[in-house]
Tab-separated table of C-alpha atoms and ligand atoms in Angstrom:
chain	number	residue	atom	x	y	z
U	1	MET	CA	45.739	-27.248	17.231
U	2	THR	CA	44.004	-25.160	14.574
U	3	ARG	CA	46.146	-22.191	13.581
U	4	LEU	CA	44.457	-18.997	14.762
U	5	SER	CA	44.878	-15.617	13.107
U	6	ASN	CA	45.993	-12.802	15.389
U	7	HIS	CA	42.435	-11.533	15.382
U	8	GLU	CA	41.003	-14.924	16.358
U	9	ALA	CA	43.608	-15.361	19.110
U	10	PHE	CA	42.386	-12.252	20.899
U	11	ASP	CA	38.711	-12.520	19.958
U	12	LEU	CA	36.225	-12.935	22.805
U	13	SER	CA	33.069	-12.936	20.660
U	14	GLY	CA	30.406	-15.139	22.192
U	15	ARG	CA	32.248	-15.233	25.522
U	16	THR	CA	31.014	-13.906	28.847
U	17	ALA	CA	33.013	-12.145	31.530
U	18	VAL	CA	32.458	-10.881	35.056
U	19	VAL	CA	34.686	-8.088	36.361
U	20	THR	CA	34.450	-7.183	40.042
U	21	GLY	CA	35.296	-3.635	41.077
U	22	ALA	CA	34.408	-2.581	37.538
U	23	GLY	CA	33.040	0.806	38.572
U	24	ARG	CA	36.303	2.685	38.179
U	25	GLY	CA	40.062	2.401	37.796
U	26	LEU	CA	41.578	-0.809	36.517
U	27	GLY	CA	38.304	-2.739	36.726
U	28	ARG	CA	36.626	-0.289	34.377
U	29	ALA	CA	39.503	-0.433	31.879
U	30	ILE	CA	39.535	-4.244	31.989
U	31	ALA	CA	35.766	-4.416	31.459
U	32	GLN	CA	36.037	-2.050	28.488
U	33	ARG	CA	38.854	-3.990	26.817
U	34	LEU	CA	37.143	-7.380	27.290
U	35	ALA	CA	33.960	-5.931	25.801
U	36	GLU	CA	35.871	-4.389	22.894
U	37	ALA	CA	37.197	-7.879	22.161
U	38	GLY	CA	33.606	-9.093	21.899
U	39	ALA	CA	32.749	-10.403	25.368
U	40	HIS	CA	29.475	-9.753	27.140
U	41	VAL	CA	30.696	-8.173	30.377
U	42	THR	CA	28.967	-8.055	33.745
U	43	CYS	CA	30.367	-4.945	35.410
U	44	ALA	CA	30.020	-5.666	39.119
U	45	ASP	CA	30.779	-3.231	41.917
U	46	ILE	CA	29.723	-2.400	45.455
U	47	ASP	CA	28.779	1.030	44.073
U	48	PRO	CA	25.703	0.528	41.866
U	49	ALA	CA	26.026	3.903	40.111
U	50	THR	CA	29.588	3.365	38.934
U	51	ALA	CA	28.873	-0.233	37.891
U	52	ASP	CA	26.045	1.067	35.712
U	53	ASP	CA	28.261	3.881	34.400
U	54	THR	CA	30.880	1.409	33.190
U	55	ALA	CA	28.215	-0.740	31.536
U	56	ALA	CA	26.772	2.375	29.873
U	57	LEU	CA	30.219	3.393	28.575
U	58	ILE	CA	30.574	-0.050	27.029
U	59	THR	CA	27.136	-0.195	25.448
U	60	SER	CA	27.430	3.349	24.084
U	61	ALA	CA	30.669	2.237	22.384
U	62	GLY	CA	28.815	-0.677	20.753
U	63	GLY	CA	29.712	-3.399	23.264
U	64	ALA	CA	27.555	-5.641	25.433
U	65	ALA	CA	27.464	-5.142	29.188
U	66	VAL	CA	25.268	-4.961	32.252
U	67	GLY	CA	25.930	-3.343	35.605
U	68	ARG	CA	25.374	-5.374	38.758
U	69	THR	CA	25.787	-4.579	42.438
U	70	LEU	CA	27.743	-6.944	44.641
U	71	ASP	CA	29.841	-6.909	47.766
U	72	VAL	CA	32.652	-9.391	47.190
U	73	THR	CA	32.906	-10.055	50.933
U	74	ARG	CA	29.521	-11.785	50.681
U	75	ALA	CA	29.853	-15.180	48.993
U	76	ALA	CA	26.128	-15.182	48.199
U	77	ASP	CA	26.470	-11.933	46.216
U	78	VAL	CA	29.314	-13.323	44.132
U	79	GLU	CA	27.520	-16.629	43.557
U	80	ALA	CA	24.367	-14.780	42.453
U	81	VAL	CA	26.246	-12.761	39.835
U	82	VAL	CA	27.926	-15.875	38.441
U	83	ALA	CA	24.651	-17.838	38.510
U	84	GLU	CA	22.893	-15.097	36.573
U	85	VAL	CA	25.519	-15.160	33.819
U	86	VAL	CA	25.310	-18.949	33.541
U	87	ALA	CA	21.496	-18.851	33.524
U	88	ASP	CA	21.356	-16.123	30.877
U	89	HIS	CA	24.221	-17.232	28.616
U	90	GLY	CA	24.845	-20.894	29.473
U	91	HIS	CA	28.519	-20.334	30.356
U	92	LEU	CA	30.952	-18.102	32.220
U	93	ASP	CA	34.224	-17.793	30.343
U	94	VAL	CA	36.213	-15.111	32.172
U	95	MET	CA	36.177	-14.095	35.838
U	96	VAL	CA	38.267	-11.092	36.844
U	97	ASN	CA	38.568	-10.777	40.622
U	98	ASN	CA	39.678	-7.144	40.705
U	99	ALA	CA	37.796	-5.415	43.563
U	100	ALA	CA	40.020	-4.335	46.425
U	101	ILE	CA	40.544	-1.666	49.060
U	102	ILE	CA	43.710	-0.282	50.606
U	103	ASN	CA	44.784	1.189	53.920
U	104	ASP	CA	47.995	2.729	55.153
U	105	THR	CA	48.712	1.370	58.610
U	106	THR	CA	51.932	-0.004	60.020
U	107	VAL	CA	51.981	-3.414	61.674
U	108	LEU	CA	51.959	-1.801	65.128
U	109	ASP	CA	49.140	0.608	64.291
U	110	THR	CA	46.835	-1.874	62.557
U	111	THR	CA	43.624	-2.653	64.431
U	112	GLU	CA	41.930	-6.018	64.253
U	113	ALA	CA	39.065	-4.308	62.428
U	114	ASP	CA	41.510	-2.915	59.799
U	115	LEU	CA	42.963	-6.375	59.282
U	116	ASP	CA	39.597	-8.123	59.102
U	117	ARG	CA	38.166	-5.629	56.614
U	118	ILE	CA	41.032	-5.706	54.150
U	119	MET	CA	41.355	-9.483	54.316
U	120	ALA	CA	37.597	-9.776	53.770
U	121	VAL	CA	37.649	-7.674	50.591
U	122	ASN	CA	41.099	-8.366	49.157
U	123	PHE	CA	41.497	-12.039	49.992
U	124	LYS	CA	38.127	-13.563	50.852
U	125	GLY	CA	36.483	-11.571	48.044
U	126	VAL	CA	38.920	-13.063	45.530
U	127	PHE	CA	38.518	-16.496	47.130
U	128	PHE	CA	34.728	-16.346	46.765
U	129	GLY	CA	35.103	-15.217	43.154
U	130	CYS	CA	37.441	-18.148	42.462
U	131	GLN	CA	35.037	-20.604	44.074
U	132	ALA	CA	31.910	-19.371	42.296
U	133	ALA	CA	33.570	-19.084	38.886
U	134	GLY	CA	35.635	-22.239	39.360
U	135	ARG	CA	32.556	-24.360	40.058
U	136	ALA	CA	30.834	-23.109	36.909
U	137	MET	CA	33.972	-23.487	34.797
U	138	VAL	CA	34.782	-27.019	35.996
U	139	THR	CA	31.280	-28.054	34.955
U	140	GLN	CA	31.736	-26.620	31.461
U	141	ARG	CA	35.441	-27.701	31.326
U	142	SER	CA	36.730	-24.305	30.194
U	143	GLY	CA	37.379	-20.826	31.519
U	144	SER	CA	39.915	-18.246	32.606
U	145	ILE	CA	40.116	-16.797	36.115
U	146	ILE	CA	42.226	-13.661	36.551
U	147	ASN	CA	43.032	-12.339	40.017
U	148	LEU	CA	44.494	-8.917	40.723
U	149	ALA	CA	47.512	-9.095	43.004
U	150	SER	CA	50.015	-6.201	43.252
U	151	GLY	CA	53.670	-5.265	43.000
U	152	ALA	CA	53.393	-5.083	46.791
U	153	ILE	CA	53.839	-8.885	46.829
U	154	ASP	CA	57.496	-8.377	45.859
U	155	ILE	CA	58.557	-5.292	47.823
U	156	PRO	CA	57.981	-4.860	51.566
U	157	THR	CA	56.558	-1.369	52.023
U	158	PRO	CA	56.153	0.309	55.413
U	159	GLY	CA	52.493	1.047	56.101
U	160	LEU	CA	51.154	-1.456	53.580
U	161	ILE	CA	51.139	-4.701	55.533
U	162	CYS	CA	47.420	-5.533	55.388
U	163	TYR	CA	47.154	-4.867	51.676
U	164	SER	CA	50.385	-6.607	50.698
U	165	ALA	CA	49.731	-9.654	52.894
U	166	ALA	CA	46.310	-10.088	51.303
U	167	LYS	CA	47.875	-9.790	47.842
U	168	VAL	CA	50.540	-12.393	48.632
U	169	ALA	CA	47.686	-14.671	49.635
U	170	VAL	CA	45.957	-13.921	46.328
U	171	ALA	CA	49.096	-14.948	44.429
U	172	GLN	CA	49.304	-18.249	46.278
U	173	LEU	CA	45.562	-18.850	45.879
U	174	THR	CA	46.051	-18.314	42.146
U	175	ARG	CA	48.868	-20.843	41.807
U	176	THR	CA	47.158	-23.397	44.028
U	177	LEU	CA	43.875	-23.141	42.148
U	178	ALA	CA	45.730	-23.425	38.830
U	179	THR	CA	47.027	-26.826	39.943
U	180	GLU	CA	43.593	-27.910	41.137
U	181	LEU	CA	41.594	-26.819	38.085
U	182	GLY	CA	44.143	-27.445	35.333
U	183	PRO	CA	42.897	-30.994	34.707
U	184	ASP	CA	39.438	-29.499	34.093
U	185	GLN	CA	40.863	-27.100	31.450
U	186	VAL	CA	40.300	-24.038	33.654
U	187	ARG	CA	43.190	-21.561	33.682
U	188	VAL	CA	43.948	-19.407	36.717
U	189	ASN	CA	46.418	-16.507	36.593
U	190	ALA	CA	47.199	-13.329	38.481
U	191	ILE	CA	48.264	-9.864	37.430
U	192	ALA	CA	50.537	-7.951	39.822
U	193	PRO	CA	50.423	-4.373	38.487
U	194	GLY	CA	52.983	-1.714	39.195
U	195	TRP	CA	51.856	1.731	40.240
U	196	ILE	CA	48.963	3.019	38.132
U	197	ASP	CA	47.209	6.356	38.375
U	198	THR	CA	43.709	5.357	39.545
U	199	PRO	CA	41.252	6.691	42.134
U	200	MET	CA	42.719	4.215	44.676
U	201	ASN	CA	45.954	6.199	44.706
U	202	GLU	CA	44.386	9.640	44.957
U	203	ARG	CA	44.290	9.312	48.751
U	204	HIS	CA	47.880	10.626	48.725
U	205	VAL	CA	47.095	13.848	46.853
U	206	LEU	CA	44.003	15.281	48.492
U	207	ALA	CA	43.487	18.937	49.370
U	208	ALA	CA	42.069	19.937	52.765
U	209	ASP	CA	38.513	19.793	51.375
U	210	GLY	CA	38.958	16.210	50.184
U	211	SER	CA	39.215	17.028	46.483
U	212	VAL	CA	42.219	16.003	44.368
U	213	ASP	CA	44.928	18.692	44.442
U	214	PRO	CA	46.265	18.859	40.852
U	215	ASP	CA	49.737	20.113	41.895
U	216	LYS	CA	50.135	17.406	44.517
U	217	LYS	CA	48.943	14.865	42.004
U	218	ARG	CA	51.424	15.967	39.325
U	219	ASP	CA	54.314	15.748	41.812
U	220	TYR	CA	53.146	12.388	43.129
U	221	VAL	CA	52.767	10.873	39.657
U	222	ALA	CA	56.305	12.070	38.848
U	223	VAL	CA	57.687	10.391	41.976
U	224	ARG	CA	55.839	7.135	41.377
U	225	SER	CA	56.896	7.105	37.708
U	226	ARG	CA	60.515	6.849	38.834
U	227	LEU	CA	59.720	3.429	40.351
U	228	SER	CA	59.690	2.094	36.798
U	229	VAL	CA	63.083	1.540	35.163
U	230	MET	CA	61.464	3.244	32.176
U	231	GLY	CA	60.598	6.351	34.202
U	232	ILE	CA	56.997	6.382	32.999
U	233	PRO	CA	53.718	5.944	34.878
U	234	GLY	CA	51.556	2.933	34.191
U	235	GLU	CA	48.103	3.446	32.733
U	236	PRO	CA	44.937	1.395	33.294
U	237	ASP	CA	45.139	0.003	29.757
U	238	ASP	CA	48.574	-1.484	30.523
U	239	ILE	CA	46.764	-3.767	32.947
U	240	ALA	CA	43.646	-4.163	30.815
U	241	PHE	CA	45.720	-5.507	27.905
U	242	ALA	CA	47.359	-8.024	30.261
U	243	ALA	CA	43.889	-9.161	31.328
U	244	LEU	CA	42.761	-9.352	27.702
U	245	TYR	CA	45.701	-11.617	26.898
U	246	LEU	CA	45.069	-13.913	29.866
U	247	ALA	CA	41.357	-14.074	29.000
U	248	SER	CA	41.933	-14.840	25.346
U	249	PRO	CA	42.575	-17.976	23.283
U	250	ALA	CA	46.136	-16.626	22.812
U	251	ALA	CA	46.839	-17.669	26.425
U	252	ARG	CA	45.456	-21.218	26.126
U	253	PHE	CA	48.721	-22.702	27.508
U	254	VAL	CA	49.179	-20.108	30.253
U	255	THR	CA	48.140	-20.957	33.790
U	256	GLY	CA	49.527	-20.423	37.281
U	257	ILE	CA	51.519	-17.309	36.406
U	258	VAL	CA	51.728	-13.999	38.215
U	259	MET	CA	52.209	-11.497	35.409
U	260	ARG	CA	54.034	-8.315	36.373
U	261	PRO	CA	53.157	-5.390	34.082
U	262	ASN	CA	55.079	-2.799	36.105
U	263	GLY	CA	57.683	-1.089	33.935
U	264	GLY	CA	60.374	-3.248	35.522
U	265	SER	CA	59.804	-1.746	38.956
U	266	THR	CA	60.153	-4.976	40.944
U	267	MET	CA	63.291	-6.344	39.303
U	268	PRO	CA	66.042	-7.092	41.844
U	269	ILE	CA	68.594	-4.532	40.574
Q	1	NAD	N1	46.225	1.267	41.038
Q	1	NAD	C1	47.372	0.665	41.330
Q	1	NAD	O1	48.438	1.273	41.368
Q	1	NAD	C2	47.362	-0.803	41.626
Q	1	NAD	C3	48.605	-1.439	41.759
Q	1	NAD	C4	48.621	-2.805	42.050
Q	1	NAD	C5	47.433	-3.509	42.183
Q	1	NAD	N2	46.246	-2.854	42.052
Q	1	NAD	C6	45.036	-3.664	42.199
Q	1	NAD	O2	44.213	-3.499	41.059
Q	1	NAD	C7	42.832	-3.612	41.428
Q	1	NAD	C8	42.102	-2.374	41.005
Q	1	NAD	O3	42.694	-1.228	41.645
Q	1	NAD	P1	42.249	0.267	41.338
Q	1	NAD	O4	43.458	1.094	41.478
Q	1	NAD	O5	41.435	0.323	40.097
Q	1	NAD	O6	41.292	0.529	42.611
Q	1	NAD	P2	40.082	1.582	42.806
Q	1	NAD	O7	39.992	1.839	44.267
Q	1	NAD	O8	40.255	2.739	41.922
Q	1	NAD	O9	38.802	0.722	42.356
Q	1	NAD	C9	38.380	-0.378	43.112
Q	1	NAD	C10	36.932	-0.681	42.808
Q	1	NAD	O10	36.549	-1.786	43.648
Q	1	NAD	C11	35.271	-1.501	44.203
Q	1	NAD	N3	35.098	-2.215	45.468
Q	1	NAD	C12	35.694	-1.947	46.659
Q	1	NAD	N4	35.250	-2.795	47.591
Q	1	NAD	C13	34.380	-3.639	46.990
Q	1	NAD	C14	33.594	-4.720	47.445
Q	1	NAD	N5	33.593	-5.113	48.738
Q	1	NAD	N6	32.804	-5.371	46.557
Q	1	NAD	C15	32.754	-4.964	45.263
Q	1	NAD	N7	33.469	-3.932	44.785
Q	1	NAD	C16	34.271	-3.268	45.641
Q	1	NAD	C17	35.262	0.004	44.380
Q	1	NAD	O11	33.934	0.524	44.499
Q	1	NAD	C18	35.998	0.472	43.126
Q	1	NAD	O12	35.091	0.679	42.049
Q	1	NAD	C19	42.841	-3.853	42.932
Q	1	NAD	O13	42.817	-5.229	43.183
Q	1	NAD	C20	44.161	-3.260	43.366
Q	1	NAD	O14	44.615	-3.793	44.582
Q	1	NAD	C21	46.185	-1.532	41.777
């Protein structure tokens, strides 16, 4: 193997990436970091305005990006985004299946509609992303697929069954696909983040009018920070750097892992 400099090992120049759920939160941070490393990033989200906003943030910082609308529950949407990248650039190098939703129902309170919706977005959406990207990457015999799981795969949490069950399925999809695509030089890994302050988690700190209550938010962040053995909250870049590593040449021998950037919060202590 040619010895790479540190810069070369994390350089994504000439590479392409798709990030689903790139309109805000972790998806936005991941898209920005991949672009900063040189990748052309397709920022895909169900919300067209936020997808375009992320792409605009990247291009105004000197990077290359486009915003695209997709609903990951629709295989045809995901396939179209991947096909466009391959048609325009000749290759898809990085696929980040990040889009997800959450709900807070107990097993006994969950409706069939709740279950179907979260499985459709959080599991089938990732599955479709793996299929579309995997087919393109097998053809080119290279690529990195990164799926977002969650610390919820390790800790049973009351009221989080739909979300955590879908994420466990994502972890097993990741490992299974790594075994299936390894011979074709396609790597497949998951990231299981700890608690990060993103819009997804603001549902716990809303005022009566639906806006974020800053006092509630400060108290909630303090409580969640104590989940980490370090006593600090995670930030979107903590996850974006993990994605950058898994996307990069530095991780050429890394496949089938579930990386846990979570401040030690899921260690069995
Ligand atoms: N924030 C955390 O603490 C945390 C912890 C563990 C795992 N995660 C995972 O990280 C990922 C990102 O989380 P986040 O906190 O940034 O969430 P978020 O809710 O802030 O952002 C999710 C994005 O996904 C988009 N999206 C939702 N449904 C979609 C669909 N059907 N098709 C396309 N896009 C869709 C939303 O519009 C939004 O832009 C998710 O997979 C989440 O489960 C987050």
